[in-house]
One Martini backbone bead per residue (centre of mass of N, CA, C, O) as a GRO file, in nm:
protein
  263
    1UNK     BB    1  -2.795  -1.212   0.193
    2UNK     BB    2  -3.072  -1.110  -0.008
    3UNK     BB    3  -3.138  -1.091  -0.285
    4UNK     BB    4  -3.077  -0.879  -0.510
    5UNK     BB    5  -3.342  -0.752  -0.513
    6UNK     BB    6  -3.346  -0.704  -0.219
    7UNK     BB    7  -3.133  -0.510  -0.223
    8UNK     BB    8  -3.192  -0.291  -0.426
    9UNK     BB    9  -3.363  -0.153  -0.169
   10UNK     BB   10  -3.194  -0.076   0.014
   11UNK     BB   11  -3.114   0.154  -0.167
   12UNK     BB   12  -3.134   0.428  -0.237
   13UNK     BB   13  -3.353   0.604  -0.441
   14UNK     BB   14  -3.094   0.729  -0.648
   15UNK     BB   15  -3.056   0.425  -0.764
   16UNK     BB   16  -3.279   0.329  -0.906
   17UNK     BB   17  -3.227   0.464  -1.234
   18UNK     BB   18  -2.984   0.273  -1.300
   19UNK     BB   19  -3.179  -0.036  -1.281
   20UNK     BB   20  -3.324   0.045  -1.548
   21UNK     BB   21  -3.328  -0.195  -1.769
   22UNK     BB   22  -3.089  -0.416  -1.588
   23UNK     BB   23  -2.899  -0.655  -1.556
   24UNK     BB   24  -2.808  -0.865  -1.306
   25UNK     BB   25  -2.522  -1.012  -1.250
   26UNK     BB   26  -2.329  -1.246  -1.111
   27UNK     BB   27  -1.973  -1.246  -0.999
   28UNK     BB   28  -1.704  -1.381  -0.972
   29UNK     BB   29  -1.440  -1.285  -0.695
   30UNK     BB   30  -1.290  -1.510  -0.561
   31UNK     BB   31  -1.164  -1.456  -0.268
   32UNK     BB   32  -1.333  -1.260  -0.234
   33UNK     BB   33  -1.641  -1.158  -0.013
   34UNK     BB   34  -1.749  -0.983  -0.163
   35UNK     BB   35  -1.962  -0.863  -0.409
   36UNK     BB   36  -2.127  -0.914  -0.738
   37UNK     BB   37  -2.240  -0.703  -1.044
   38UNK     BB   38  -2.360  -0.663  -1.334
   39UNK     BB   39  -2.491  -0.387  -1.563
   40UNK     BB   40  -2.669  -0.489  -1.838
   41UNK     BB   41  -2.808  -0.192  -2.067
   42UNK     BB   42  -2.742  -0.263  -2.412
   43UNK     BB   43  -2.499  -0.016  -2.466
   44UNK     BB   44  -2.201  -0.128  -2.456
   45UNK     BB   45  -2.188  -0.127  -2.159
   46UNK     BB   46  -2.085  -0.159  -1.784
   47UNK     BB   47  -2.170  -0.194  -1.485
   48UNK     BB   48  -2.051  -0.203  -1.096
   49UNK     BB   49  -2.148  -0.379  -0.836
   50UNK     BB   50  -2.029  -0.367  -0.487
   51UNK     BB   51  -2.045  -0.569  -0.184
   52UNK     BB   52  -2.007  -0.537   0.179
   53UNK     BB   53  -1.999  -0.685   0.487
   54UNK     BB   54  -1.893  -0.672   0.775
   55UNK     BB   55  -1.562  -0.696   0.778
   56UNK     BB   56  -1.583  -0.629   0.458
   57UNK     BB   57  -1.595  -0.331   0.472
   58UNK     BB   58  -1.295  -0.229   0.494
   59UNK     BB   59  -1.205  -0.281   0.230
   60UNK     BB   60  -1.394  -0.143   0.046
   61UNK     BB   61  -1.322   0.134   0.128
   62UNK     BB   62  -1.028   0.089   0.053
   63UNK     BB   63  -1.059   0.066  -0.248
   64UNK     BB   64  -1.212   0.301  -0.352
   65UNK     BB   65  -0.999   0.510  -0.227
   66UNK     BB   66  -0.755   0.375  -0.459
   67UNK     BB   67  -0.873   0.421  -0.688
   68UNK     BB   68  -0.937   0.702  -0.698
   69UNK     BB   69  -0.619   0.747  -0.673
   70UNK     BB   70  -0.545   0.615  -0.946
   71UNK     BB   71  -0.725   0.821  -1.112
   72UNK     BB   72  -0.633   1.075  -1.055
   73UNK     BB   73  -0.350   0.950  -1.166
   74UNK     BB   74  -0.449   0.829  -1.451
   75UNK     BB   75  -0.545   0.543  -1.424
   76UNK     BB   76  -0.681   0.246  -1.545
   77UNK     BB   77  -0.978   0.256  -1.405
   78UNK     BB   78  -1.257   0.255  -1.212
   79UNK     BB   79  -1.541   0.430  -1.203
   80UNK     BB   80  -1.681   0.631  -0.962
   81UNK     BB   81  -2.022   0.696  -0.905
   82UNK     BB   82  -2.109   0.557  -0.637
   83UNK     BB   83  -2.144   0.557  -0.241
   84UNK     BB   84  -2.257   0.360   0.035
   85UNK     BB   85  -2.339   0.377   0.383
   86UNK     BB   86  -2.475   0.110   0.552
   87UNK     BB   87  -2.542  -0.046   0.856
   88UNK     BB   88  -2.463  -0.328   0.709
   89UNK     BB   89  -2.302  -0.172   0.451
   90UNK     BB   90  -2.119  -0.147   0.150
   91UNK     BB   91  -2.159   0.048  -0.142
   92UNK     BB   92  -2.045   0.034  -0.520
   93UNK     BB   93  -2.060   0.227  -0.835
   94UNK     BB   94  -1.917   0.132  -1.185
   95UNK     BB   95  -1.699   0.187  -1.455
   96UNK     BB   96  -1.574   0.001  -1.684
   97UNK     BB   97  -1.342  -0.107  -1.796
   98UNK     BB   98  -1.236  -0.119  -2.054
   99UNK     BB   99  -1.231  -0.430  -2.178
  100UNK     BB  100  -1.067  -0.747  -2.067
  101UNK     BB  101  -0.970  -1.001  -1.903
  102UNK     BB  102  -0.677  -1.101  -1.991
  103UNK     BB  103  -0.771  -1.441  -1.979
  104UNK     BB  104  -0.972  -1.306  -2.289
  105UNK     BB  105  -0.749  -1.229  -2.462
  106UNK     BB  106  -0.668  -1.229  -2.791
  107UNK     BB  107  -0.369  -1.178  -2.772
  108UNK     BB  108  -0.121  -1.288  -2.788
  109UNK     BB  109   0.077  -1.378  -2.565
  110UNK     BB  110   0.365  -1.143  -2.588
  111UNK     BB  111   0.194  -0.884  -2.622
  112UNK     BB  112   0.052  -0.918  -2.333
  113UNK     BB  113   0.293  -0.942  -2.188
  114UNK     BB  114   0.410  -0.660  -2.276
  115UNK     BB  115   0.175  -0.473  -2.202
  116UNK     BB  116   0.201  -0.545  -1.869
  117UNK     BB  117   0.462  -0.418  -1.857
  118UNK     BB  118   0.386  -0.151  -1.895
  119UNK     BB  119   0.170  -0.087  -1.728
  120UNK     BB  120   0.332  -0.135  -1.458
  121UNK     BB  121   0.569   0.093  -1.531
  122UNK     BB  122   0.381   0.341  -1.493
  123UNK     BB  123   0.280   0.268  -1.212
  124UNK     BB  124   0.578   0.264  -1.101
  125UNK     BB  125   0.607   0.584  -1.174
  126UNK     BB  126   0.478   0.677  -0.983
  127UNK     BB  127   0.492   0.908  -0.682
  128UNK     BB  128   0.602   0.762  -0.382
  129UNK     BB  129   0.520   1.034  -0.217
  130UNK     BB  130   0.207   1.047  -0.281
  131UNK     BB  131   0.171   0.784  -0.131
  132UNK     BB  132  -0.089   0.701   0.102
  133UNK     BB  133  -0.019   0.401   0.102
  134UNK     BB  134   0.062   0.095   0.277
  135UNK     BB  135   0.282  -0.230   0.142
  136UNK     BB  136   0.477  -0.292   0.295
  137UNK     BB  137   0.612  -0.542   0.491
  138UNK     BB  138   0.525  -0.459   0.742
  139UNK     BB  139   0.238  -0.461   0.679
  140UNK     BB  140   0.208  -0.775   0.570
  141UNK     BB  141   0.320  -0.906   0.831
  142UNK     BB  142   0.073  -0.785   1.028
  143UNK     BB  143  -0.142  -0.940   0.856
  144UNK     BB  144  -0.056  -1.224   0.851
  145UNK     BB  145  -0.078  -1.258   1.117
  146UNK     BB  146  -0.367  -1.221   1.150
  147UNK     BB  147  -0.437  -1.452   0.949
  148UNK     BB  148  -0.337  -1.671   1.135
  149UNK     BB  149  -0.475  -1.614   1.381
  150UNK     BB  150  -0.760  -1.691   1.228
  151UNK     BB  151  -0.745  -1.896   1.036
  152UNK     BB  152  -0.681  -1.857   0.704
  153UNK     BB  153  -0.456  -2.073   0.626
  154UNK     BB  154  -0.423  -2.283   0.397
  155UNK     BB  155  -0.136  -2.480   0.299
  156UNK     BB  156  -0.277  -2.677   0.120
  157UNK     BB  157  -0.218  -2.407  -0.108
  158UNK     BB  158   0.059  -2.438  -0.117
  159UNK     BB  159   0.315  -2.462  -0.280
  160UNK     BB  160   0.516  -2.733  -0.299
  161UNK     BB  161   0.800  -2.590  -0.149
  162UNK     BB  162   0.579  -2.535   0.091
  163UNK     BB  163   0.425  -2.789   0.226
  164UNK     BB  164   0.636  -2.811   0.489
  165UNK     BB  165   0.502  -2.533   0.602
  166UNK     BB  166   0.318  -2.411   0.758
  167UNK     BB  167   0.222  -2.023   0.809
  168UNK     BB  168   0.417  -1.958   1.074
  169UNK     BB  169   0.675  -2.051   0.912
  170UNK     BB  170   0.674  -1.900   0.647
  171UNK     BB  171   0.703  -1.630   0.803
  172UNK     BB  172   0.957  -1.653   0.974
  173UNK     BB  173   1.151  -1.688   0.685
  174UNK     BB  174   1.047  -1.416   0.583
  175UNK     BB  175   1.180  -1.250   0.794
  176UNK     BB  176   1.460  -1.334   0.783
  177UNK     BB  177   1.469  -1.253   0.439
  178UNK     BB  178   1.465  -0.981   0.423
  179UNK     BB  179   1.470  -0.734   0.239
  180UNK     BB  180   1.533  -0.473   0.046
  181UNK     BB  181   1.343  -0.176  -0.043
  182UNK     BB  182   1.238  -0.038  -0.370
  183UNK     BB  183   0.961   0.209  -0.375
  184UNK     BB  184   0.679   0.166  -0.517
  185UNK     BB  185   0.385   0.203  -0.716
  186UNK     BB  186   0.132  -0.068  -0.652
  187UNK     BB  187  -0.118  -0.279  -0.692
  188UNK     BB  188  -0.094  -0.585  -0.482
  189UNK     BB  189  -0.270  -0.758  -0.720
  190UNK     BB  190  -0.095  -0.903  -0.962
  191UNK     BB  191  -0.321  -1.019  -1.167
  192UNK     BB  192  -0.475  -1.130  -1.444
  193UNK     BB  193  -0.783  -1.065  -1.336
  194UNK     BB  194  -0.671  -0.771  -1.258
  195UNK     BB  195  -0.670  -0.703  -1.604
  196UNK     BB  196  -0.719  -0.511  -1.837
  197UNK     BB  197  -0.810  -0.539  -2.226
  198UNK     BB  198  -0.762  -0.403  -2.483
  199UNK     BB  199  -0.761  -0.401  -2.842
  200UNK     BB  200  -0.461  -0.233  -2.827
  201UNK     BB  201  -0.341  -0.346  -2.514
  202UNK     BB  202  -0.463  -0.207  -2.300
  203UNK     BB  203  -0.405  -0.101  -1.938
  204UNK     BB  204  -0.557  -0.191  -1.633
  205UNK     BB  205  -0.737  -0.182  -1.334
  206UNK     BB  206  -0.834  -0.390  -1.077
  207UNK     BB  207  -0.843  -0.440  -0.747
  208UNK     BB  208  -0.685  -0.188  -0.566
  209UNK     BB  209  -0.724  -0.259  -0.230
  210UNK     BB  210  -0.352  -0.287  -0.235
  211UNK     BB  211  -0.277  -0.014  -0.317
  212UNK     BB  212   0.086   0.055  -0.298
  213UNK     BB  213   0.363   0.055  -0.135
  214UNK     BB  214   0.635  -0.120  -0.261
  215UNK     BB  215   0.792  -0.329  -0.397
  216UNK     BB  216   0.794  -0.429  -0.729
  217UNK     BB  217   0.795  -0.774  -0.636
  218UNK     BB  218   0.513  -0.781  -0.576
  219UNK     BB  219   0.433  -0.765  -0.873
  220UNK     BB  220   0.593  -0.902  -1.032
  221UNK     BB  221   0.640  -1.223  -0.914
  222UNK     BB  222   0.338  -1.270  -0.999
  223UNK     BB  223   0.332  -1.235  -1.298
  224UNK     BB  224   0.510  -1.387  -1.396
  225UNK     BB  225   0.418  -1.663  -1.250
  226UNK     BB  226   0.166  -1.665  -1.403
  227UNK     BB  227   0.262  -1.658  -1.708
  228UNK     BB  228   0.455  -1.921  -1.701
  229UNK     BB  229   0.172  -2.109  -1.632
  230UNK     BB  230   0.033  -2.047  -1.910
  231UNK     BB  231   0.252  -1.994  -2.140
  232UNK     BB  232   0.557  -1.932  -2.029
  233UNK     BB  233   0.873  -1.831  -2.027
  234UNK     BB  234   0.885  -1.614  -2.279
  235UNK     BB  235   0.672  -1.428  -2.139
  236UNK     BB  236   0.754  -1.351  -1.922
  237UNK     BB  237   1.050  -1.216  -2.021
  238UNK     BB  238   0.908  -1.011  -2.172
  239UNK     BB  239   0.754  -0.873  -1.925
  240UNK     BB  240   1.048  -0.810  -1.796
  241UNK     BB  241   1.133  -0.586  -2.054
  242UNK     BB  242   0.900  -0.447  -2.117
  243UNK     BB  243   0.946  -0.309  -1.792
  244UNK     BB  244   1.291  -0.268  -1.780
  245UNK     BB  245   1.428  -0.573  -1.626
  246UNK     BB  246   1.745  -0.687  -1.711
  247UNK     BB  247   1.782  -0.769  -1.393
  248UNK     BB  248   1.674  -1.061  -1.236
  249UNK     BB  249   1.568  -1.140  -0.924
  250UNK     BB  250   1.503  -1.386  -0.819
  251UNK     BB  251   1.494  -1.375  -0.517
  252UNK     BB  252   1.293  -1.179  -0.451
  253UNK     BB  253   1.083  -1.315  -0.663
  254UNK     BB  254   1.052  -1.558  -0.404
  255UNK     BB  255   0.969  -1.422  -0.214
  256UNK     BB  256   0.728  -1.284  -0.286
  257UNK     BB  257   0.580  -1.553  -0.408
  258UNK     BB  258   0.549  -1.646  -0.096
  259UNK     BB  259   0.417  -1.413   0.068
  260UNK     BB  260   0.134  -1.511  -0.125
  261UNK     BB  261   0.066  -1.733   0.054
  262UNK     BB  262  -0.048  -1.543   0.286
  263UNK     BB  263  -0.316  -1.411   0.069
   0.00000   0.00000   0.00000
């Protein structure tokens, strides 16, 4: 893609008076291959344009649909302002959730577990019935299986304890061990940075394109075990108090958590 500046000109003209005395700052999006811009107009809030080419078209499009659905629903996540669909890219302007990256929140540490927790049970108690979106297992193992196939999956990035496995030992393994799941509606990359936090302590999600139906340790089993690499064990326990997790089931946890070195 070619510079902001000459992207910008590719959008329809009913979207450049967005841009009229506007920074657009260019932001690491992690693994996503999307683009990322913020654009900083000065008056205290700030919009983000997000723009996808090539094959990860299809992401960005699943993004928008599961954004929409979890505003419908009530969920603090980013507003769709716009969205456009050129012959080789597609882009959306949204505004953003108020707050803070959670890995730049101000809140103690133990206050920001416990916000987390509540927040992920919200989002879990939304009706899974409502939810046209999967990210069962079935649908996790046959992407899975797509990026082993495509090489995608670099196994030097895994956990050490998996470090002695392919990513297709690994995936049949997780195979062998399926549990039984218990459907909530999830995240699907219930991570740190896609946590947003304001000043309240109130939550809420960005990257929302992998929400969908899934057993709830799909969510949980992440942000514990970043929780407790950040923080240490006893926010881990807080935010999985204040989800409301009596019975902390270890076993799904390492599996959910081995999952992810899948994606």
């Amino acid at each position: 893609m070619s510079d902001q500046a000459d992207f910008v000109t590719r959008l329809p003209a009913t979207w450049w008076e967005q841009f009229a005395g506007a920074t657009l700052v260019a932001i690491e999006t992690g693994m996503s291959e999307a683009r990322l811009w913020r654009l900083d107009h000065g008056r205290g809030s700030s919009w983000y344009l997000k723009v996808a080419e090539g094959r990860v078209r299809a992401e960005l499009r699943r993004e928008i649909e599961r954004t929409r659905w979890l505003a419908d629903h009530h969920m603090r996540v980013p507003t769709i302002l716009r969205v456009h669909e050129g012959s080789d890219f597609v882009a959306f302007l949204s505004h953003a959730v108020p707050g803070v990256v959670a890995t730049h929140a101000e809140h103690p540490p133990a206050i920001l577990a416990a916000a987390i927790g509540r927040g992920l049970a919200k989002l879990h108690a939304l009706a899974v019935a409502d939810c046209p979106f999967d990210e069962t297992l079935r649908t996790r193992f046959a992407r899975a299986r797509r990026l082993i196939r495509d090489g995608e999956i670099d196994a030097a990035n895994f956990d050490e304890r998996n470090r002695n496995l392919a990513p297709q030992g690994l995936l049949d393994r997780l195979c062998e061990r399926r549990p039984v799941e218990e459907l909530v509606v999830t995240h699907g990359d219930a991570t740190l940075s896609n946590i947003i936090v304001d000043h309240e302590a109130t939550i809420g999600f960005v990257d929302c394109g992998h929400c969908g139906k899934a057993d709830r340790y799909l969510d949980l089993a992440l942000m514990a075990q970043e929780l407790e690499e950040t923080f240490g064990r006893a926010e881990a326990r807080t935010f999985a108090a204040a989800y409301g997790e009596s019975r902390w089931n270890a076993v799904k946890a390492r599996f959910f958590a081995d999952l992810y070195e899948l994606f």
